[in-house]
Short mmCIF file of C-alpha atoms in Angstrom, two decimals:
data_model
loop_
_atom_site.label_atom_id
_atom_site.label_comp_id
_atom_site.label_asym_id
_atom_site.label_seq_id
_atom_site.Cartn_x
_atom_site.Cartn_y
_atom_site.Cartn_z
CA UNK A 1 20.54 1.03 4.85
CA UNK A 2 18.36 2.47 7.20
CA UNK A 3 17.27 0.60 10.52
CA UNK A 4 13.34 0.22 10.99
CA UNK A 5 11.18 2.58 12.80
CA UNK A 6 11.44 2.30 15.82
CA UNK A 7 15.48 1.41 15.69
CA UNK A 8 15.82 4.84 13.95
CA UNK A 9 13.56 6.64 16.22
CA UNK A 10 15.52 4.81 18.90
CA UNK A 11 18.99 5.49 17.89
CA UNK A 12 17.98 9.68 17.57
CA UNK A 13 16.49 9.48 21.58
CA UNK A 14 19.56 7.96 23.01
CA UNK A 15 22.04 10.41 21.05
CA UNK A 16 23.76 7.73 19.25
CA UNK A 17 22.52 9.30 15.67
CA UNK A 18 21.43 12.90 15.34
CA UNK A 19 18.46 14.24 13.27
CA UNK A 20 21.25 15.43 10.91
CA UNK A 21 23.03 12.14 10.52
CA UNK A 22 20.11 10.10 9.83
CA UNK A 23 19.02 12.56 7.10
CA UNK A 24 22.41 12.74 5.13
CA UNK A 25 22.11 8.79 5.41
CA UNK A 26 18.46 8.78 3.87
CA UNK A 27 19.39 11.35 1.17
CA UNK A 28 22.58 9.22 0.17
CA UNK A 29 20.28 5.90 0.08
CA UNK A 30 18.72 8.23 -2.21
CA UNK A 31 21.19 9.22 -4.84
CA UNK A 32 22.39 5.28 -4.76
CA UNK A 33 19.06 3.91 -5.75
CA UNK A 34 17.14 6.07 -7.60
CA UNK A 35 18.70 5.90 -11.09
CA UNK A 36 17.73 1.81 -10.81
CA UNK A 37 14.40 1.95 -9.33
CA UNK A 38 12.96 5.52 -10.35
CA UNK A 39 11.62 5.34 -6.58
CA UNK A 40 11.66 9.18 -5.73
CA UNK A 41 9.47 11.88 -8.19
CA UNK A 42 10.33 14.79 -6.50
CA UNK A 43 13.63 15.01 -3.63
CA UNK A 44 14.55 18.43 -1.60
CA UNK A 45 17.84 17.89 -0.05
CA UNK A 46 18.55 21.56 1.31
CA UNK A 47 15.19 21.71 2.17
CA UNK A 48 15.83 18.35 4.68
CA UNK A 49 18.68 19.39 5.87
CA UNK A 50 17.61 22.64 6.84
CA UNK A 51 14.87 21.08 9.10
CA UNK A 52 17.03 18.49 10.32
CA UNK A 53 19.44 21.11 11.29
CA UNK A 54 17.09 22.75 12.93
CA UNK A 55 15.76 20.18 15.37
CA UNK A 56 17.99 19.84 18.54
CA UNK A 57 18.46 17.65 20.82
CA UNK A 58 15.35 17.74 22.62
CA UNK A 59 12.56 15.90 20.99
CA UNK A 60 9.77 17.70 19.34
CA UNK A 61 7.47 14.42 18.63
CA UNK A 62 8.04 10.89 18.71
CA UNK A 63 9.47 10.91 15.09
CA UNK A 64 12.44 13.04 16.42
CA UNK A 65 14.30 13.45 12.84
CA UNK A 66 12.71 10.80 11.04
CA UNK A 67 13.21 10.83 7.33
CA UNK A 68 10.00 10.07 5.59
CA UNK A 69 9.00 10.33 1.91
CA UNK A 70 4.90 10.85 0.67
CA UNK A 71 3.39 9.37 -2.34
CA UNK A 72 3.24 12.51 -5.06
CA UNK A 73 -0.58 12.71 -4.68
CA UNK A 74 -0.14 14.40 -1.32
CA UNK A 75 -0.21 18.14 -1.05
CA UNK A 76 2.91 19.27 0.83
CA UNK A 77 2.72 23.61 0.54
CA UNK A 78 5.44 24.81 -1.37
CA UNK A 79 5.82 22.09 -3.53
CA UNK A 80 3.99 20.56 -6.74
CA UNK A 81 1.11 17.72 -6.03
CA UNK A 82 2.00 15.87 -9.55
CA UNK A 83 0.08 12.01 -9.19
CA UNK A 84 3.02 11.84 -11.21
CA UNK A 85 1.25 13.31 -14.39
CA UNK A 86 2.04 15.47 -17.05
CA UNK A 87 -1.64 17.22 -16.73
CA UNK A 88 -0.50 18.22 -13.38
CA UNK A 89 3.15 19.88 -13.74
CA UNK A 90 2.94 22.84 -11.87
CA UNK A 91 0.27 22.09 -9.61
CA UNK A 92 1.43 24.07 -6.59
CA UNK A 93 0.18 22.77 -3.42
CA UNK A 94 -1.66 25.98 -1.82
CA UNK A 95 -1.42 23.68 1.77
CA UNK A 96 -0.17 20.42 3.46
CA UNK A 97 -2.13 17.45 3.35
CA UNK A 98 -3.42 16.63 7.29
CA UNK A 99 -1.48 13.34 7.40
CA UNK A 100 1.42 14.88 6.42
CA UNK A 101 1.28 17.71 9.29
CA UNK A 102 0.82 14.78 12.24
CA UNK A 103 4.17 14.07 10.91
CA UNK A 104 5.69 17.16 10.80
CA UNK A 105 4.11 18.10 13.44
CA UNK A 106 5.59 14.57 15.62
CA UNK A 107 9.55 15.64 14.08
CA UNK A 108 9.86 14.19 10.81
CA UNK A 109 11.36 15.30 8.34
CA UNK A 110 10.05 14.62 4.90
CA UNK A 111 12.79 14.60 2.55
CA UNK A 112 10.73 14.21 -1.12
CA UNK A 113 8.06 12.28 -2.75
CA UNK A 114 7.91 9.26 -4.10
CA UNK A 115 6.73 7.97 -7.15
CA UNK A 116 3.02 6.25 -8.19
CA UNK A 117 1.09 4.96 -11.16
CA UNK A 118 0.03 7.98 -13.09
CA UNK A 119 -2.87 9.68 -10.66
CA UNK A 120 -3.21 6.41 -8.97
CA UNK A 121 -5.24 4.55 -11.46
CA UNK A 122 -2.69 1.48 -12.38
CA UNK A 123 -1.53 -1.55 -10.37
CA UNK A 124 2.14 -1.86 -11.93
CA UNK A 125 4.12 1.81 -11.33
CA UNK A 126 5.00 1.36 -14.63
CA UNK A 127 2.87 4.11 -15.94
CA UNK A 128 4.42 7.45 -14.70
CA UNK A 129 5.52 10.98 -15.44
CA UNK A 130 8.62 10.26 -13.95
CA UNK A 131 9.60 7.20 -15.62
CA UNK A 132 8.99 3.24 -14.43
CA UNK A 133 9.49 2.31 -10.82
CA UNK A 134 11.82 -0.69 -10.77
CA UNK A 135 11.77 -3.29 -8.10
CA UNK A 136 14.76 -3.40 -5.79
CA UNK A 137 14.81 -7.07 -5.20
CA UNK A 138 15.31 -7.95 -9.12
CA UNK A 139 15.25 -4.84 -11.28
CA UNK A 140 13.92 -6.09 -13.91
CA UNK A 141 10.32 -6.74 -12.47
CA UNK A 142 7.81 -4.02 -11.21
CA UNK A 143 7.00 -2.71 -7.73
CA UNK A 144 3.09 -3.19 -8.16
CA UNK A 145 1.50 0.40 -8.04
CA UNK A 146 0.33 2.77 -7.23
CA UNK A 147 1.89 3.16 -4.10
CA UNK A 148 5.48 1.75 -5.78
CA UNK A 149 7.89 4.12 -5.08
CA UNK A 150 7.09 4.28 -1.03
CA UNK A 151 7.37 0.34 -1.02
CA UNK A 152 10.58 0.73 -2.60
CA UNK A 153 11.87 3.59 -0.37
CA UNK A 154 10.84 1.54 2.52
CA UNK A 155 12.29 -1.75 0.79
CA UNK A 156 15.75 -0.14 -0.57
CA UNK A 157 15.78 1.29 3.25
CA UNK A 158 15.75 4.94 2.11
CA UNK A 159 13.79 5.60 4.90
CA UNK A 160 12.12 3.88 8.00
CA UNK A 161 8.79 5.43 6.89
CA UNK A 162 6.53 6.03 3.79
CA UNK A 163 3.05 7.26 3.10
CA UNK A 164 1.21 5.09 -0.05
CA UNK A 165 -2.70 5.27 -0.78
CA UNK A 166 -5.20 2.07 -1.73
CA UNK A 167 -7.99 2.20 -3.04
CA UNK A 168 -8.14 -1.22 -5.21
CA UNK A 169 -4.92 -2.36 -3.37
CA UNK A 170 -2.49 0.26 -3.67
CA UNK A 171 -0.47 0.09 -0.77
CA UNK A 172 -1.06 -4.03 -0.25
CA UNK A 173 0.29 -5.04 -3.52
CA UNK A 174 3.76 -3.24 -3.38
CA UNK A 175 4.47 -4.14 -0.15
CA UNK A 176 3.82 -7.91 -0.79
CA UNK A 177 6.22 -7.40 -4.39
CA UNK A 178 8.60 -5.47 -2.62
CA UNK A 179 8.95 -7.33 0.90
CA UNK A 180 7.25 -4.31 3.43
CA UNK A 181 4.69 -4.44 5.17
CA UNK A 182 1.42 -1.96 4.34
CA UNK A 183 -1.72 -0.90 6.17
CA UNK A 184 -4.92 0.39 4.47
CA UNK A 185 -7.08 1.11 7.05
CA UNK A 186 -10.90 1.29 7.15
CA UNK A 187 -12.21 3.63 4.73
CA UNK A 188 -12.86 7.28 6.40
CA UNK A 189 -10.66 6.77 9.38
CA UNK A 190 -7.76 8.65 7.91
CA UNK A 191 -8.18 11.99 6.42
CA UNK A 192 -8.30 12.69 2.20
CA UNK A 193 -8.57 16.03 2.43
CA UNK A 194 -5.23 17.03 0.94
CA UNK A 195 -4.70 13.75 -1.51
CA UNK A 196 -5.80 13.68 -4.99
CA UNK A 197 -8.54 11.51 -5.73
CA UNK A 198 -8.95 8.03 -7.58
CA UNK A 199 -12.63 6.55 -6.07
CA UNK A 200 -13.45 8.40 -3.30
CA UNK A 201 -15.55 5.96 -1.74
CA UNK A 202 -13.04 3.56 -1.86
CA UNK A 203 -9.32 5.90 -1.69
CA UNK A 204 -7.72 5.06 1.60
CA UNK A 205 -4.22 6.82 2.79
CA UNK A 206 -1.88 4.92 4.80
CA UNK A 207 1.68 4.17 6.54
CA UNK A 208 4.41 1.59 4.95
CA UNK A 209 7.22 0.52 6.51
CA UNK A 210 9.20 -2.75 7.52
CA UNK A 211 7.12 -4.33 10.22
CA UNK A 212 3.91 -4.37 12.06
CA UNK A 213 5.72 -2.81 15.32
CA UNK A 214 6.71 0.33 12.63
CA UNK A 215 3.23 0.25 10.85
CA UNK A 216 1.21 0.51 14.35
CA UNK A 217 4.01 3.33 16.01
CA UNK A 218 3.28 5.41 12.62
CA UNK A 219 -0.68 4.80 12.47
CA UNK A 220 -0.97 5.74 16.09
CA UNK A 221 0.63 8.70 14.93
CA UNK A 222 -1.53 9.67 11.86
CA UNK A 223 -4.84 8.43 13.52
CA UNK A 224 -4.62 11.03 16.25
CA UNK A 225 -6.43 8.97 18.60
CA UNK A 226 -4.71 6.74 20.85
CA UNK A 227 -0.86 7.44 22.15
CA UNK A 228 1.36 4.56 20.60
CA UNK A 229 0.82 1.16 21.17
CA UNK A 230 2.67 -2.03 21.09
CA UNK A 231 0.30 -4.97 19.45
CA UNK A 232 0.13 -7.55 22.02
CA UNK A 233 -0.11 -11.74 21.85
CA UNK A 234 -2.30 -13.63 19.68
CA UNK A 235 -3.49 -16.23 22.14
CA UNK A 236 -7.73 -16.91 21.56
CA UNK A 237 -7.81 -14.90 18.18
CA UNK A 238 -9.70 -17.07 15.55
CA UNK A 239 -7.99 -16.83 12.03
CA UNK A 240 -10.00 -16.96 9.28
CA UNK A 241 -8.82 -19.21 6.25
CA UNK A 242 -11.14 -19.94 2.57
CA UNK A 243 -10.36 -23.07 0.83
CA UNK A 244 -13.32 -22.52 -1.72
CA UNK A 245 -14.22 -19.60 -3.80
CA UNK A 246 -12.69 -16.54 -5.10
CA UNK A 247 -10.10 -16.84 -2.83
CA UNK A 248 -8.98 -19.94 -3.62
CA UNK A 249 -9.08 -19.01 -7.31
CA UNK A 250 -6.14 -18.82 -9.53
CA UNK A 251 -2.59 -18.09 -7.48
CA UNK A 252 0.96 -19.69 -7.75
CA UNK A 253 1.52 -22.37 -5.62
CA UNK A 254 4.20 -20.29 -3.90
CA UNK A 255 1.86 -17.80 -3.16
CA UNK A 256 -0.51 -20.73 -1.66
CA UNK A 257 2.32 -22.26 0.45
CA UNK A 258 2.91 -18.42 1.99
CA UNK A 259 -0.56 -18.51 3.21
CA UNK A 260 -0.50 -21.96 4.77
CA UNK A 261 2.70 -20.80 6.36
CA UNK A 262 1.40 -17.62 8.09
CA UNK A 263 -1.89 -19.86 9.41
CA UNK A 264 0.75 -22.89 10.85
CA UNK A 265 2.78 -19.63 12.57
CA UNK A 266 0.33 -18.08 14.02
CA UNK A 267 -1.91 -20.96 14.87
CA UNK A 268 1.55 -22.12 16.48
CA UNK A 269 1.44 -19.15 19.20
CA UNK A 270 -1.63 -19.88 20.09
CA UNK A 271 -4.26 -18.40 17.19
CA UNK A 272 -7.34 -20.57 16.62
CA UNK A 273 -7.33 -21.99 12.82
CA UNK A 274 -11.24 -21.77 11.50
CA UNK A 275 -12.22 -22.55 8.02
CA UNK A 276 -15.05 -19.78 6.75
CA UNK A 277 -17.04 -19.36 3.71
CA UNK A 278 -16.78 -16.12 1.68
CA UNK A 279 -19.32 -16.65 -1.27
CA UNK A 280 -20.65 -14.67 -3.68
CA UNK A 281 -18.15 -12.15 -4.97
CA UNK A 282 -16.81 -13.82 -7.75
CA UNK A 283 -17.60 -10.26 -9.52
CA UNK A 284 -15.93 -8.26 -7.30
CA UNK A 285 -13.57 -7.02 -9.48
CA UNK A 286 -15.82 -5.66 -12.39
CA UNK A 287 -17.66 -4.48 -9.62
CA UNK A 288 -14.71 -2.57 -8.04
CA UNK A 289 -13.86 -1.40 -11.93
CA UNK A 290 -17.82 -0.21 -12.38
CA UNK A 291 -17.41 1.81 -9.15
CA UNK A 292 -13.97 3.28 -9.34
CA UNK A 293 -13.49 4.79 -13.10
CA UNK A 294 -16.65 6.60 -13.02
CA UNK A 295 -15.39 7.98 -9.78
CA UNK A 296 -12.36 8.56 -11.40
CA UNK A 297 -14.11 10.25 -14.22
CA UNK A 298 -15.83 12.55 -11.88
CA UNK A 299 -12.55 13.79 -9.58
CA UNK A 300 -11.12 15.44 -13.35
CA UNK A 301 -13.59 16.64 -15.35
CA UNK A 302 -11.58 18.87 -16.91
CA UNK A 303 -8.12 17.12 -17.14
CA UNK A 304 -6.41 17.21 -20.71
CA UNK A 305 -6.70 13.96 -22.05
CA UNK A 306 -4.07 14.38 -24.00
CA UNK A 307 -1.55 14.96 -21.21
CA UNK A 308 -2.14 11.28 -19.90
CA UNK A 309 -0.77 7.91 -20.56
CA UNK A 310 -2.79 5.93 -22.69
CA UNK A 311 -4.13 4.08 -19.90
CA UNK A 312 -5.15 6.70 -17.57
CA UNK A 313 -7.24 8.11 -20.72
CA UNK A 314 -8.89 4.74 -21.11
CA UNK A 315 -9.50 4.13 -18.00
CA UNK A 316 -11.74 7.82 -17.86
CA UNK A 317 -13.12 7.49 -20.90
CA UNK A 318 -14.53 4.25 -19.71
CA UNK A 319 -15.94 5.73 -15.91
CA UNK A 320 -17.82 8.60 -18.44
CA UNK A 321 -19.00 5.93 -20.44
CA UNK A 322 -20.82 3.46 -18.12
CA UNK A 323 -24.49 4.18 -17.85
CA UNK A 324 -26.70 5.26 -14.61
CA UNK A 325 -28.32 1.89 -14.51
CA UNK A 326 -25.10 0.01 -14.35
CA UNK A 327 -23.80 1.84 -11.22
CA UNK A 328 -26.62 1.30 -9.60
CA UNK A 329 -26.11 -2.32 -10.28
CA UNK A 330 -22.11 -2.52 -9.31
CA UNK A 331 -23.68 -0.07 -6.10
CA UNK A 332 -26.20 -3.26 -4.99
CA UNK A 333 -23.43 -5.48 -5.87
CA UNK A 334 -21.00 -4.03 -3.00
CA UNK A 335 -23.29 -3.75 -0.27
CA UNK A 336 -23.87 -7.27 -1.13
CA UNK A 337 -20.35 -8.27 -0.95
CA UNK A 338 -19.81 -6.16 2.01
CA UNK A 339 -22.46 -8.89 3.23
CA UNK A 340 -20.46 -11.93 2.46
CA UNK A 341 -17.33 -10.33 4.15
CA UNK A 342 -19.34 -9.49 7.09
CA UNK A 343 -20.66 -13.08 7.51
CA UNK A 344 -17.28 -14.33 7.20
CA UNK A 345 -16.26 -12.19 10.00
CA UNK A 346 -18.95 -13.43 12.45
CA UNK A 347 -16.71 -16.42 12.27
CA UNK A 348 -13.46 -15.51 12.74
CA UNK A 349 -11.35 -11.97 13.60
CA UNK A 350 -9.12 -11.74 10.71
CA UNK A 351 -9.56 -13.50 7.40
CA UNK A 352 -6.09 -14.82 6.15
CA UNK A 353 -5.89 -13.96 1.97
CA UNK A 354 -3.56 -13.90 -0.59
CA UNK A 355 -2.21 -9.99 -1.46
CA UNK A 356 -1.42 -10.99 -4.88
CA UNK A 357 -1.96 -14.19 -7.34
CA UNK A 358 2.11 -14.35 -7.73
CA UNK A 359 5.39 -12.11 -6.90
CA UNK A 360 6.57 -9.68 -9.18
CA UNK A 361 6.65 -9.98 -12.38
CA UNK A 362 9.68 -8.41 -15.08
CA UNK A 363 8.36 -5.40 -16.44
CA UNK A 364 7.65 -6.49 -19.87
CA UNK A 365 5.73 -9.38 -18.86
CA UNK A 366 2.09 -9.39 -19.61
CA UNK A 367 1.07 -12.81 -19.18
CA UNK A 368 1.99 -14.65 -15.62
CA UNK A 369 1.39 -18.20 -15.33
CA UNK A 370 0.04 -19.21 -11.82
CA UNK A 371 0.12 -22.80 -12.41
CA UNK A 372 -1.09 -25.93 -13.64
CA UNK A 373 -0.55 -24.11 -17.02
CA UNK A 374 -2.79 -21.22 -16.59
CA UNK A 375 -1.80 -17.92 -16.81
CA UNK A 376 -3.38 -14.31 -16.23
CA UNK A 377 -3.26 -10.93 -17.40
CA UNK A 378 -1.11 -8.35 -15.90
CA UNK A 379 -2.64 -5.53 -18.04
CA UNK A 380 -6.50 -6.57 -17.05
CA UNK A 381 -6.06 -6.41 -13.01
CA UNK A 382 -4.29 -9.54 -12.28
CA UNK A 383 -2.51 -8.25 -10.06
CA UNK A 384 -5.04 -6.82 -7.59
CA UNK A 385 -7.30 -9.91 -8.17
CA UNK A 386 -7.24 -10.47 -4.36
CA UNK A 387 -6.97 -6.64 -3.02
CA UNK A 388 -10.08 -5.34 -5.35
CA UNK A 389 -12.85 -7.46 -3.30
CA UNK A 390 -11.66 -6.29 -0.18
CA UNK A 391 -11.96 -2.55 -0.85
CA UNK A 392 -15.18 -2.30 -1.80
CA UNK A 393 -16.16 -3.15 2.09
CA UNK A 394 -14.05 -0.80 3.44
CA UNK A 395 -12.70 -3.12 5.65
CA UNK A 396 -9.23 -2.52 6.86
CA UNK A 397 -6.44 -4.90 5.58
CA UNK A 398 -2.46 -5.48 6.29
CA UNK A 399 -0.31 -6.77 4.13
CA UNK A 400 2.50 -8.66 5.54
CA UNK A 401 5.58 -10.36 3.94
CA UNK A 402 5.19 -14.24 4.45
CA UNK A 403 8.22 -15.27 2.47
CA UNK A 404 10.33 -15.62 -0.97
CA UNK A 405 9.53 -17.65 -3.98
CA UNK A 406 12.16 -20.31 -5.48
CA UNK A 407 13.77 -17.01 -7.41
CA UNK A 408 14.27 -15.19 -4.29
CA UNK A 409 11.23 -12.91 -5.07
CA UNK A 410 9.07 -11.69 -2.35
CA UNK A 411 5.73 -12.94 -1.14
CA UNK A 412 2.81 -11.12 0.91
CA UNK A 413 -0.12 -12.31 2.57
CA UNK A 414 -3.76 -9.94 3.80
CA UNK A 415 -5.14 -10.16 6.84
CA UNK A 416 -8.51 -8.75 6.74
CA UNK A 417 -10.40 -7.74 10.01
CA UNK A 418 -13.38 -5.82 10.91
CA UNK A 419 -14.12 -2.35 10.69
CA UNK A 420 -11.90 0.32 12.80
CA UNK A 421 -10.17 -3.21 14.10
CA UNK A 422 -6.68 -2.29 13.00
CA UNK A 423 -4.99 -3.08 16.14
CA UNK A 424 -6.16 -7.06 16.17
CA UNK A 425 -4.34 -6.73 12.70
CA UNK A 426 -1.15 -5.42 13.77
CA UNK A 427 -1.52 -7.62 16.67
CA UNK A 428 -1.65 -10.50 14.48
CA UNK A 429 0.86 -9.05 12.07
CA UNK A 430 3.13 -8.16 15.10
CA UNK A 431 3.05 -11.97 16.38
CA UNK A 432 4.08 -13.77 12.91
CA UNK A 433 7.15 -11.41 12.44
CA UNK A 434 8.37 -12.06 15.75
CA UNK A 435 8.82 -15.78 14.85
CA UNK A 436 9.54 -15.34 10.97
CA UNK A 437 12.61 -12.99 9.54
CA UNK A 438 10.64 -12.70 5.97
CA UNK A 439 10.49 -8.81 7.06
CA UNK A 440 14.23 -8.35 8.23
CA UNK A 441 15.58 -9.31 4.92
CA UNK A 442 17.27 -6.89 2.43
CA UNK A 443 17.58 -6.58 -1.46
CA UNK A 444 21.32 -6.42 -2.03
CA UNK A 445 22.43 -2.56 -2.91
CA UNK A 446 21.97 -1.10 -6.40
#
């Protein structure tokens, strides 16, 4: 397996690995687990190893020969933008998405795409073009989607680095299945021009990798903004944590016990435990559903219907179905749940959440029981229950690995902060994986 990050990009400044080494080692993680997991839609080996040739020794960019894979709704010229669809085979990318040029343009080398629920609009990765993404801790359970196959490539350790998208939790909910960690930052801080659409108002593009340390080197990278920087100690920051309400709503008490462990760490080091309220979004997710499929609707007015999955068609047909007045109503709705996050905020600088109600279910399974003999729906947004609310603020969120359920399944935990914050995220991130190994740990090989 790879190292993380900043190990890789490490080992390639001090000569011990070359650009070409570490590429030949990502494109062989390749080959070994993508006839399990399905991670990878599209892979150019030459094409790598031509570029990684071609960088010597002195570094273009802080990702120096960095294999990286991008989530197959990002243009990359001379190659097909897919969203893993059939209605989009052959879609030519006439450019390169922005994000994707900050990496070239720091040394990477992207060696493929990886693959996502069909056009983004699913939560399991089991809906795709190119076949059901597997989970590489148990493969007999999903990744989460839509972002699956970068979790997976991070997870597997194909590479150090992989770009996902969220807009109802898309990057959050396969890195807590899959055991990475996953920033979506505040809406309209990173680019979309190049990505194809879900919800607009809500579509958010962002890094994935094994730790907070990797997630803030690559954000620092695709924000353009800042030069890199290393998240620093915790002491003084006020943690947010709901025992009433949505968000203590259905879960599995495993996934409760990962939460109380990541407030008794950090409050440990020196974080200030504060109890908030967060009221009055127990709609959030019909809102986030009355919102995004109409959007969805909009992006492709024109797609053939009958090149889609099933779901994908229902899930447009439904956005070109719900009436003017009824928008208007989820529209109110936000704002008014961007209020409650806002006033939980004033109280704290990053709200502690659950990512998901329970780890990974197998991929047949449409009914997960959370406890106490309930049990809810995979196929009617269980699984981005918790990640839904939190995208219709905009807010930026991280989703960390906070430990393993009794079947050695993975477990993540959000932490929520205020808008353009990321950094006191990471930070906080960045201070609970230096005491906890929950992020070091490794599915065993295909």
């Amino acid at each position: 397996m790879l190292a993380s990050l900043i190990q890789t990009v490490e080992a390639i400044a001090s000569g011990r690995l070359s650009p070409a080494d570490v590429t030949e080692r990502s494109l062989a993680a390749v080959d070994a687990w993508q006839p399990a997991t399905r991670l990878a839609s599209q892979v150019w080996p030459e094409e790598a190893r031509d570029l990684a040739a071609a960088l010597g020794p002195r570094p273009v960019g802080p990702l120096h020969g960095v294999p990286v894979m991008v989530k197959d709704l990002y243009d990359v010229q001379g190659h097909d933008t897919t969203g893993c669809s059939r209605a989009f085979a052959g879609n030519a990318a006439e450019g390169t998405s922005p994000l994707v040029y900050r990496l070239r343009r720091a040394g990477a080398v992207v060696i493929g795409k990886t693959n996502q629920h069909e056009l983004a609009c699913g939560a399991t990765n089991l809906v795709s073009a190119c076949g059901e993404t597997r989970n590489p801790w148990d493969l007999e359970r999903m990744t989460a989607g839509s972002s699956g196959g970068s979790a997976v490539a991070v997870a597997a350790g194909v590479v150090p680095l992989a770009l996902g998208s969220d807009t109802g939790g898309s990057i959050r909910m396969p890195a807590a299945f899959c055991g990475v960690t996953g920033l979506k930052p505040t809406h309209g801080r990173l680019p979309l021009h190049g990505l194809m659409p879900l919800g607009p108002s809500m579509d958010c593009p962002g890094p994935m990798a094994r730790s907070a340390l990797d997630v803030a080197f690559a954000f620092s990278l695709l924000d353009g903004e800042r030069p890199v920087d290393v998240p620093g100690p915790v002491e003084g920051l006020r943690l947010g944590v709901v025992h009433d309400g949505f968000y203590a709503g259905p879960m599995h008490p495993d996934v409760a016990t990962s939460v109380v462990h990541v407030a008794e760490v950090l409050g440990a080091v020196g974080a200030s435990i504060v109890e908030v309220p967060l009221d009055g979004i127990d709609d959030a997710p019909q809102v986030w559903t009355d919102l995004c499929w109409p959007e969805f609707a909009e992006a492709y007015p024109d797609v053939d219907l009958d090149a889609l999955f099933e779901s994908s068609r229902r899930a447009i047909q439904y956005g070109r179905a719900v009436p003017p007045e009824r928008r208007q109503e989820a529209r109110f709705r936000r704002a008014a749940i961007r209020t409650a996050f806002a006033r939980a905020l004033e109280a704290c600088d990053v709200l502690l959440l659950p990512a998901t109600p329970f780890a990974a279910p197998r991929a047949d399974e449409r009914h997960v029981e959370v406890g106490g003999g309930e049990t809810m729906d995979v196929a009617k947004g269980a699984i981005a229950w918790f990640t839904r609310p939190v995208s219709l603020t905009g807010l930026p969120a991280l989703s960390i690995p906070a430990g393993f359920d009794g079947r050695g399944l993975p477990l993540g935990v959000q932490l929520v902060g205020r808008g353009r914050d990321e950094w006191t995220l990471l930070r906080a991130g960045a201070a609970f994986q230096e005491r906890t190994d929950h992020h070091l740990r490794e599915p065993a090989g295909p």
